[in-house]
Short mmCIF file of C-alpha atoms in Angstrom, two decimals:
data_model
loop_
_atom_site.label_atom_id
_atom_site.label_comp_id
_atom_site.label_asym_id
_atom_site.label_seq_id
_atom_site.Cartn_x
_atom_site.Cartn_y
_atom_site.Cartn_z
CA MET A 249 -39.39 21.74 -51.09
CA THR A 250 -36.40 24.24 -51.16
CA LEU A 251 -34.33 25.90 -48.51
CA SER A 252 -36.31 29.05 -47.77
CA ASP A 253 -34.76 32.09 -46.33
CA ASP A 254 -36.70 31.26 -43.02
CA THR A 255 -35.43 27.72 -42.78
CA LEU A 256 -32.02 28.79 -43.74
CA ARG A 257 -31.99 31.32 -40.84
CA ARG A 258 -33.28 28.67 -38.40
CA LEU A 259 -30.84 26.31 -39.48
CA ASP A 260 -27.93 28.56 -39.28
CA ALA A 261 -29.18 29.99 -36.01
CA ARG A 262 -29.19 26.57 -34.36
CA VAL A 263 -25.70 25.86 -35.34
CA GLU A 264 -24.66 29.11 -34.07
CA THR A 265 -26.14 28.79 -30.44
CA LEU A 266 -23.68 25.80 -30.14
CA ARG A 267 -20.69 27.57 -31.34
CA GLU A 268 -19.03 27.78 -27.76
CA PRO A 269 -20.19 24.40 -26.55
CA LEU A 270 -18.94 22.68 -29.75
CA GLN A 271 -15.57 24.37 -29.46
CA ALA A 272 -15.38 23.44 -25.91
CA LEU A 273 -16.09 19.81 -26.81
CA SER A 274 -13.52 19.74 -29.54
CA LEU A 275 -10.72 20.99 -27.40
CA LYS A 276 -11.65 18.44 -24.65
CA ILE A 277 -11.59 15.52 -27.35
CA HIS A 278 -8.19 17.21 -28.74
CA ALA A 279 -6.76 17.13 -25.12
CA HIS A 280 -7.59 13.69 -24.55
CA PRO A 281 -6.68 11.64 -27.67
CA GLU A 282 -7.72 7.80 -27.87
CA LEU A 283 -6.93 5.38 -30.44
CA ARG A 284 -9.10 3.33 -32.61
CA PHE A 285 -11.53 1.31 -30.78
CA GLU A 286 -10.78 2.99 -27.58
CA GLU A 287 -12.46 6.27 -27.99
CA HIS A 288 -14.73 5.62 -25.02
CA HIS A 289 -14.50 9.18 -23.51
CA ALA A 290 -15.04 10.91 -27.10
CA ALA A 291 -17.98 8.72 -27.75
CA ALA A 292 -19.63 9.28 -24.48
CA TRP A 293 -18.97 13.04 -24.64
CA ILE A 294 -20.59 13.47 -28.09
CA ALA A 295 -23.32 11.17 -27.29
CA GLU A 296 -24.34 13.21 -24.10
CA THR A 297 -24.26 16.54 -26.40
CA LEU A 298 -26.62 15.01 -28.61
CA GLU A 299 -28.78 13.76 -26.02
CA ALA A 300 -28.83 17.14 -24.28
CA GLN A 301 -30.19 18.51 -27.67
CA GLY A 302 -32.95 16.17 -27.69
CA HIS A 303 -31.64 13.43 -30.09
CA ALA A 304 -32.36 9.76 -29.31
CA VAL A 305 -28.90 8.18 -28.91
CA GLU A 306 -28.31 4.34 -29.39
CA ARG A 307 -25.05 3.03 -28.26
CA PRO A 308 -23.05 0.77 -28.40
CA LEU A 309 -23.86 0.17 -32.07
CA GLY A 310 -23.18 -2.53 -34.64
CA GLY A 311 -21.01 -4.64 -32.00
CA LEU A 312 -18.69 -1.44 -31.56
CA ALA A 313 -18.38 -0.15 -28.09
CA THR A 314 -17.48 3.26 -29.40
CA ALA A 315 -19.89 3.62 -32.07
CA PHE A 316 -23.44 5.21 -31.66
CA ARG A 317 -26.56 6.20 -33.52
CA ALA A 318 -28.51 9.45 -32.75
CA ARG A 319 -31.88 10.15 -34.72
CA ALA A 320 -34.01 13.09 -34.87
CA GLY A 321 -36.99 14.09 -37.27
CA ASP A 322 -39.79 11.76 -38.73
CA GLY A 323 -40.38 9.72 -41.94
CA GLY A 324 -39.16 11.25 -45.05
CA PRO A 325 -35.84 10.70 -46.81
CA ARG A 326 -33.02 9.77 -44.13
CA VAL A 327 -29.74 11.51 -44.35
CA ALA A 328 -26.72 10.34 -42.28
CA ILE A 329 -23.95 12.73 -41.14
CA LEU A 330 -20.84 11.08 -39.84
CA ALA A 331 -18.60 11.95 -36.93
CA GLU A 332 -15.09 10.50 -36.39
CA TYR A 333 -12.90 11.15 -33.01
CA ASP A 334 -10.22 8.50 -33.05
CA ALA A 335 -6.65 9.79 -32.69
CA LEU A 336 -3.10 8.77 -33.90
CA PRO A 337 -0.31 7.04 -31.60
CA GLU A 338 2.05 9.69 -30.20
CA ILE A 339 0.65 12.73 -32.26
CA GLY A 340 -2.71 12.71 -31.19
CA HIS A 341 -5.27 14.45 -33.13
CA ALA A 342 -2.94 15.09 -36.01
CA CYS A 343 -5.90 14.33 -38.48
CA GLY A 344 -8.23 16.73 -36.99
CA HIS A 345 -11.01 14.26 -35.91
CA ASN A 346 -11.93 16.44 -33.04
CA LEU A 347 -13.13 18.83 -35.72
CA ILE A 348 -14.80 16.11 -37.63
CA ALA A 349 -16.70 15.23 -34.55
CA ILE A 350 -18.13 18.82 -34.00
CA ALA A 351 -18.87 19.35 -37.58
CA GLY A 352 -20.90 16.26 -37.38
CA VAL A 353 -22.78 17.30 -34.13
CA GLY A 354 -23.22 20.76 -35.46
CA ALA A 355 -24.65 19.89 -39.00
CA GLY A 356 -27.06 17.23 -37.36
CA VAL A 357 -28.52 19.41 -34.76
CA GLY A 358 -28.73 22.32 -37.36
CA LEU A 359 -30.42 19.85 -39.88
CA ARG A 360 -32.90 18.96 -37.32
CA ALA A 361 -33.84 22.66 -36.70
CA GLY A 362 -34.38 23.17 -40.31
CA LEU A 363 -36.68 19.92 -40.66
CA GLU A 364 -39.29 21.51 -38.33
CA GLY A 365 -42.51 20.60 -40.09
CA VAL A 366 -40.81 18.81 -42.84
CA PRO A 367 -40.82 15.19 -43.28
CA GLY A 368 -37.19 13.98 -43.00
CA THR A 369 -34.89 12.05 -40.77
CA VAL A 370 -31.18 13.05 -39.57
CA VAL A 371 -29.21 10.21 -38.32
CA ILE A 372 -25.80 11.23 -36.69
CA LEU A 373 -23.52 8.26 -36.86
CA GLY A 374 -20.55 8.05 -34.64
CA SER A 375 -17.87 5.82 -36.37
CA PRO A 376 -14.72 4.89 -34.38
CA ALA A 377 -11.52 3.53 -35.78
CA GLU A 378 -11.18 5.34 -39.10
CA GLU A 379 -7.36 5.31 -38.56
CA GLY A 380 -6.70 1.63 -39.82
CA GLY A 381 -9.56 -0.19 -38.05
CA ALA A 382 -12.25 0.36 -41.16
CA GLY A 383 -14.97 1.48 -38.60
CA LYS A 384 -17.44 2.34 -41.07
CA GLN A 385 -17.11 -0.86 -43.01
CA ILE A 386 -17.95 -2.68 -39.92
CA LEU A 387 -21.06 -0.72 -39.47
CA ILE A 388 -21.87 -1.42 -42.99
CA GLU A 389 -21.62 -4.97 -42.41
CA GLN A 390 -23.88 -4.57 -39.25
CA GLY A 391 -26.75 -2.81 -41.26
CA ALA A 392 -26.19 0.67 -39.74
CA PHE A 393 -26.51 2.26 -43.29
CA ASN A 394 -29.65 0.31 -44.27
CA GLY A 395 -32.38 2.86 -45.19
CA VAL A 396 -29.95 5.73 -45.47
CA ASP A 397 -30.54 7.87 -48.48
CA ALA A 398 -27.41 9.92 -48.22
CA ALA A 399 -24.20 10.32 -46.27
CA LEU A 400 -21.91 13.47 -45.45
CA MET A 401 -18.86 14.09 -43.64
CA ALA A 402 -16.21 16.87 -43.60
CA HIS A 403 -12.41 16.50 -42.98
CA PRO A 404 -9.99 19.09 -42.17
CA ALA A 405 -6.87 19.50 -44.21
CA PRO A 406 -4.41 22.25 -45.58
CA ALA A 407 -6.52 23.04 -48.29
CA ASP A 408 -10.21 22.71 -49.55
CA SER A 409 -11.46 20.28 -51.92
CA ALA A 410 -15.48 19.27 -52.44
CA THR A 411 -14.55 16.04 -54.20
CA PRO A 412 -11.06 14.66 -53.22
CA ARG A 413 -9.57 11.84 -54.79
CA VAL A 414 -9.17 9.20 -52.21
CA GLN A 415 -7.16 5.93 -52.70
CA ALA A 416 -8.23 2.47 -52.10
CA LEU A 417 -6.12 0.71 -49.49
CA GLN A 418 -5.33 -2.64 -48.10
CA ALA A 419 -2.58 -3.68 -45.47
CA LEU A 420 -0.56 -6.44 -45.48
CA LYS A 421 1.79 -8.30 -42.88
CA VAL A 422 4.93 -10.13 -44.33
CA GLU A 423 6.66 -12.79 -42.42
CA TYR A 424 9.72 -14.67 -43.30
CA PHE A 425 11.05 -17.96 -41.44
CA GLY A 426 14.69 -19.15 -41.36
CA LYS A 427 17.03 -20.78 -39.09
CA ASN A 428 19.29 -19.40 -36.25
CA ALA A 429 22.97 -19.70 -36.14
CA HIS A 430 26.00 -17.97 -34.58
CA ALA A 431 26.75 -15.23 -37.01
CA ALA A 432 30.48 -15.62 -36.58
CA ALA A 433 31.17 -19.14 -35.47
CA MET A 434 28.91 -21.11 -38.06
CA PRO A 435 27.04 -18.68 -40.20
CA TRP A 436 26.69 -21.34 -42.85
CA ASN A 437 24.61 -23.29 -40.63
CA GLY A 438 21.83 -20.64 -40.65
CA VAL A 439 19.11 -19.26 -43.10
CA ASN A 440 18.87 -15.63 -42.76
CA ALA A 441 15.35 -14.36 -42.69
CA LEU A 442 16.52 -10.75 -42.25
CA ASP A 443 18.15 -11.04 -45.86
CA ALA A 444 14.68 -12.22 -46.97
CA LEU A 445 13.15 -9.00 -45.51
CA VAL A 446 15.43 -6.88 -47.04
CA ALA A 447 15.39 -8.59 -50.44
CA GLY A 448 11.48 -8.23 -50.37
CA TYR A 449 11.70 -4.71 -49.38
CA ASN A 450 14.13 -3.94 -52.37
CA ALA A 451 11.91 -6.04 -54.88
CA VAL A 452 9.09 -3.67 -53.97
CA SER A 453 11.22 -0.53 -54.40
CA MET A 454 12.06 -1.86 -57.75
CA LEU A 455 8.57 -2.43 -58.66
CA ARG A 456 7.87 1.26 -58.21
CA GLN A 457 9.21 1.92 -61.58
CA GLN A 458 6.53 -0.10 -63.29
CA ILE A 459 3.34 1.01 -61.29
CA LYS A 460 1.02 3.81 -61.98
CA PRO A 461 1.81 7.46 -60.71
CA THR A 462 -1.42 7.03 -58.56
CA ASP A 463 -0.23 3.74 -57.05
CA ARG A 464 1.57 3.81 -53.44
CA VAL A 465 3.30 1.15 -51.57
CA HIS A 466 4.78 1.94 -48.18
CA GLY A 467 6.09 -0.25 -45.33
CA ILE A 468 8.09 -0.77 -42.05
CA PHE A 469 10.19 -3.71 -40.33
CA THR A 470 8.36 -4.48 -37.21
CA ASP A 471 10.72 -7.41 -36.37
CA ALA A 472 14.33 -7.72 -37.89
CA GLY A 473 16.30 -9.94 -35.54
CA LEU A 474 17.29 -10.30 -31.96
CA LYS A 475 21.22 -9.72 -31.91
CA PRO A 476 23.87 -9.01 -34.46
CA ASN A 477 25.66 -12.27 -33.56
CA ILE A 478 22.43 -14.46 -34.13
CA ILE A 479 21.33 -15.25 -37.74
CA PRO A 480 17.58 -14.09 -37.60
CA ASP A 481 15.34 -17.21 -37.82
CA TYR A 482 12.14 -14.72 -38.08
CA THR A 483 11.36 -11.27 -39.54
CA ALA A 484 8.47 -9.38 -40.22
CA GLY A 485 7.00 -6.01 -41.90
CA ASP A 486 3.80 -4.08 -42.37
CA TYR A 487 3.02 -2.44 -45.70
CA TYR A 488 0.20 -0.33 -46.95
CA VAL A 489 -0.70 -0.60 -50.56
CA ARG A 490 -2.84 1.82 -52.18
CA SER A 491 -4.46 2.56 -55.91
CA ALA A 492 -6.71 4.98 -57.23
CA THR A 493 -9.68 2.44 -57.68
CA MET A 494 -10.25 -0.93 -55.97
CA ALA A 495 -9.66 -2.67 -59.58
CA GLU A 496 -6.47 -1.03 -59.69
CA LEU A 497 -5.79 -2.05 -56.31
CA SER A 498 -6.37 -5.66 -57.06
CA GLU A 499 -3.69 -5.51 -59.68
CA LEU A 500 -1.29 -3.98 -57.58
CA LYS A 501 -1.69 -6.23 -54.78
CA ALA A 502 -0.89 -9.18 -56.90
CA LYS A 503 2.60 -7.51 -58.07
CA VAL A 504 3.50 -6.48 -54.42
CA GLN A 505 2.73 -10.02 -53.19
CA ALA A 506 4.78 -11.65 -55.81
CA ALA A 507 7.64 -9.10 -55.03
CA LEU A 508 7.83 -10.04 -51.20
CA GLU A 509 7.53 -13.71 -52.08
CA SER A 510 10.69 -13.21 -54.10
CA GLY A 511 12.54 -12.10 -51.24
CA GLY A 512 11.85 -15.22 -49.42
CA MET A 513 13.02 -17.49 -52.34
CA ALA A 514 16.04 -15.27 -52.75
CA ALA A 515 17.28 -16.12 -48.93
CA GLY A 516 15.99 -19.80 -48.98
CA CYS A 517 13.35 -18.55 -46.48
CA ARG A 518 9.69 -19.56 -46.30
CA GLY A 519 7.75 -16.53 -46.60
CA GLU A 520 3.98 -15.63 -45.84
CA VAL A 521 2.02 -12.48 -46.96
CA THR A 522 -1.31 -11.98 -45.10
CA TRP A 523 -3.71 -9.22 -46.14
CA VAL A 524 -4.79 -7.69 -43.09
CA GLY A 525 -8.30 -6.44 -42.05
CA ARG A 526 -10.79 -4.80 -44.48
CA ALA A 527 -9.99 -3.11 -47.44
CA TYR A 528 -10.64 0.72 -47.85
CA THR A 529 -12.27 1.57 -51.03
CA ASP A 530 -11.62 4.80 -52.99
CA LEU A 531 -13.99 7.61 -52.76
CA VAL A 532 -17.07 8.12 -55.18
CA SER A 533 -18.30 11.66 -54.62
CA ASN A 534 -22.05 12.49 -55.35
CA ASP A 535 -21.82 15.31 -57.69
CA PRO A 536 -25.16 16.90 -57.24
CA LEU A 537 -24.70 16.84 -53.30
CA ALA A 538 -21.09 18.14 -53.74
CA THR A 539 -22.38 21.00 -55.76
CA ARG A 540 -25.08 21.91 -53.18
CA TYR A 541 -22.34 21.91 -50.68
CA CYS A 542 -19.92 24.16 -52.87
CA ALA A 543 -22.89 26.73 -53.12
CA HIS A 544 -23.46 26.96 -49.49
CA MET A 545 -19.95 27.38 -48.72
CA GLU A 546 -19.58 30.16 -51.14
CA GLU A 547 -22.67 31.82 -49.48
CA LEU A 548 -20.99 31.39 -46.14
CA GLY A 549 -17.88 33.08 -47.34
CA LEU A 550 -15.52 30.03 -47.85
CA PRO A 551 -15.65 29.22 -51.66
CA VAL A 552 -14.38 25.77 -52.41
CA GLY A 553 -14.19 24.09 -55.72
CA LYS A 554 -14.11 20.37 -56.85
CA ILE A 555 -10.35 20.31 -57.22
CA PRO A 556 -9.15 16.58 -57.35
CA TRP A 557 -6.82 16.91 -54.34
CA PHE A 558 -5.15 13.56 -54.16
CA GLY A 559 -3.75 11.35 -51.53
CA ALA A 560 -4.62 9.27 -48.27
CA SER A 561 -7.39 6.89 -47.73
CA THR A 562 -10.53 6.82 -45.52
CA ASP A 563 -13.32 4.27 -44.89
CA MET A 564 -15.68 6.93 -45.94
CA GLY A 565 -14.98 5.57 -49.40
CA ASN A 566 -16.51 2.56 -48.19
CA VAL A 567 -19.74 4.35 -47.47
CA SER A 568 -19.63 5.95 -50.76
CA TYR A 569 -20.06 2.54 -52.41
CA VAL A 570 -23.41 1.68 -50.68
CA VAL A 571 -25.12 5.24 -50.38
CA PRO A 572 -24.55 8.59 -52.13
CA THR A 573 -21.82 10.21 -50.35
CA ILE A 574 -19.65 13.44 -50.02
CA HIS A 575 -16.54 13.85 -48.06
CA PRO A 576 -15.25 17.44 -48.64
CA MET A 577 -11.73 18.40 -47.30
CA PHE A 578 -11.91 21.87 -45.65
CA GLY A 579 -8.85 24.07 -45.18
CA ILE A 580 -7.58 25.05 -41.71
CA PRO A 581 -4.63 27.32 -41.16
CA SER A 582 -1.61 24.93 -41.47
CA ASP A 583 1.64 24.65 -43.50
CA PRO A 584 1.01 22.67 -46.65
CA MET A 585 4.47 20.84 -46.23
CA ASN A 586 3.13 19.70 -42.78
CA ALA A 587 -0.20 18.36 -43.71
CA ASN A 588 -2.23 15.73 -41.75
CA HIS A 589 -0.57 13.17 -39.55
CA THR A 590 2.31 15.37 -38.49
CA ALA A 591 2.38 17.09 -35.16
CA PRO A 592 2.16 20.60 -36.55
CA PHE A 593 -1.36 19.66 -37.84
CA THR A 594 -2.33 18.57 -34.18
CA ALA A 595 -1.60 22.13 -33.24
CA ALA A 596 -3.53 23.49 -36.16
CA ALA A 597 -6.60 21.50 -35.25
CA ALA A 598 -6.74 23.14 -31.84
CA THR A 599 -6.69 26.78 -33.21
CA GLU A 600 -9.45 29.36 -32.97
CA GLU A 601 -9.63 29.80 -36.71
CA ALA A 602 -9.79 26.11 -37.44
CA HIS A 603 -12.84 26.09 -35.17
CA GLU A 604 -14.43 29.05 -36.91
CA ARG A 605 -14.08 27.29 -40.27
CA THR A 606 -15.52 24.01 -38.91
CA ILE A 607 -18.58 25.77 -37.84
CA ARG A 608 -19.20 27.28 -41.25
CA VAL A 609 -18.77 23.75 -42.66
CA ALA A 610 -21.25 22.38 -40.36
CA LYS A 611 -23.76 25.20 -41.46
CA ALA A 612 -23.02 24.00 -45.14
CA MET A 613 -23.24 20.44 -44.40
CA ALA A 614 -26.47 20.90 -42.69
CA ARG A 615 -27.74 23.08 -45.71
CA ALA A 616 -26.71 20.49 -48.21
CA ALA A 617 -28.33 17.62 -46.38
CA PHE A 618 -31.53 19.65 -46.14
CA ASP A 619 -31.46 20.20 -49.89
CA ALA A 620 -30.98 16.21 -50.22
CA ILE A 621 -33.95 15.76 -48.14
#
């Protein structure tokens, strides 16, 4: 079965009928940003939209209050299209998840129209907490991807790439435990946990000369003491550690942990390094599916190549380890120097042109998903 002209027209037309409702939904999500695991309004609005289109919606899903699964079609191969809708602290939808949400809805509804008379099932998965919560990994563990034959999602960015290079990531928390003392009267009675935190930070900085160009280590101090005249007895920091692959991440984690532990040893403090949450894997893009997506994007007037755009991490990488997956980046008008996770990108994600491109991306994903089926 190939994507005939009649099927293509039916699929595209179905997405086109949703242009205005989808833009309204996107702007509503954009105007009401919700952080990871707290996307109650966004999840409900998206689920209601899908129910109105005749999709059977199951929510909550996998023990996550803001996850859902919408199904349509019957039998045949099963393709999942992913939606995200969590925002970032302070800067809202600076990663454009409002656009990801409507791309998923549009592609899923369009695919359903294309499947009329064709065995095949479309599953639209609402996946919360991409920003630091690894929501998709939780859904994997809960069996949400069992029986799924392929998965697709598209993400806005300053530039296009059908097969972006996405880094594996693990978060950590480091803590140092010292001893209080009066910093002027009897500093010799104290054990300075801030010295340990600074020494550990500097040790990580020196490590950067010996790590690969694809590695990233970045952190912040979350607790650096109470007052200047009190020797701190407790300090802490949060770090993200990233590598090109899970194997390389394992090697880098050991080096970073040793560097941070050396800070505690240097200052005479007890140090504890705790690896936090679930790891985000690198992304393994399915080449045949990416090729079909590229072909459809070109037909829709937005040619995109398989440029190995590098940077950032996503739990869609975890999905790519269990089912054939694509996670293309699609360009929206924005300053390349103010990419995702900046306030200017928040504004870009609400523009008319960004929504126009998202509609075409939804059509391309629906077409590629039909090809997969």
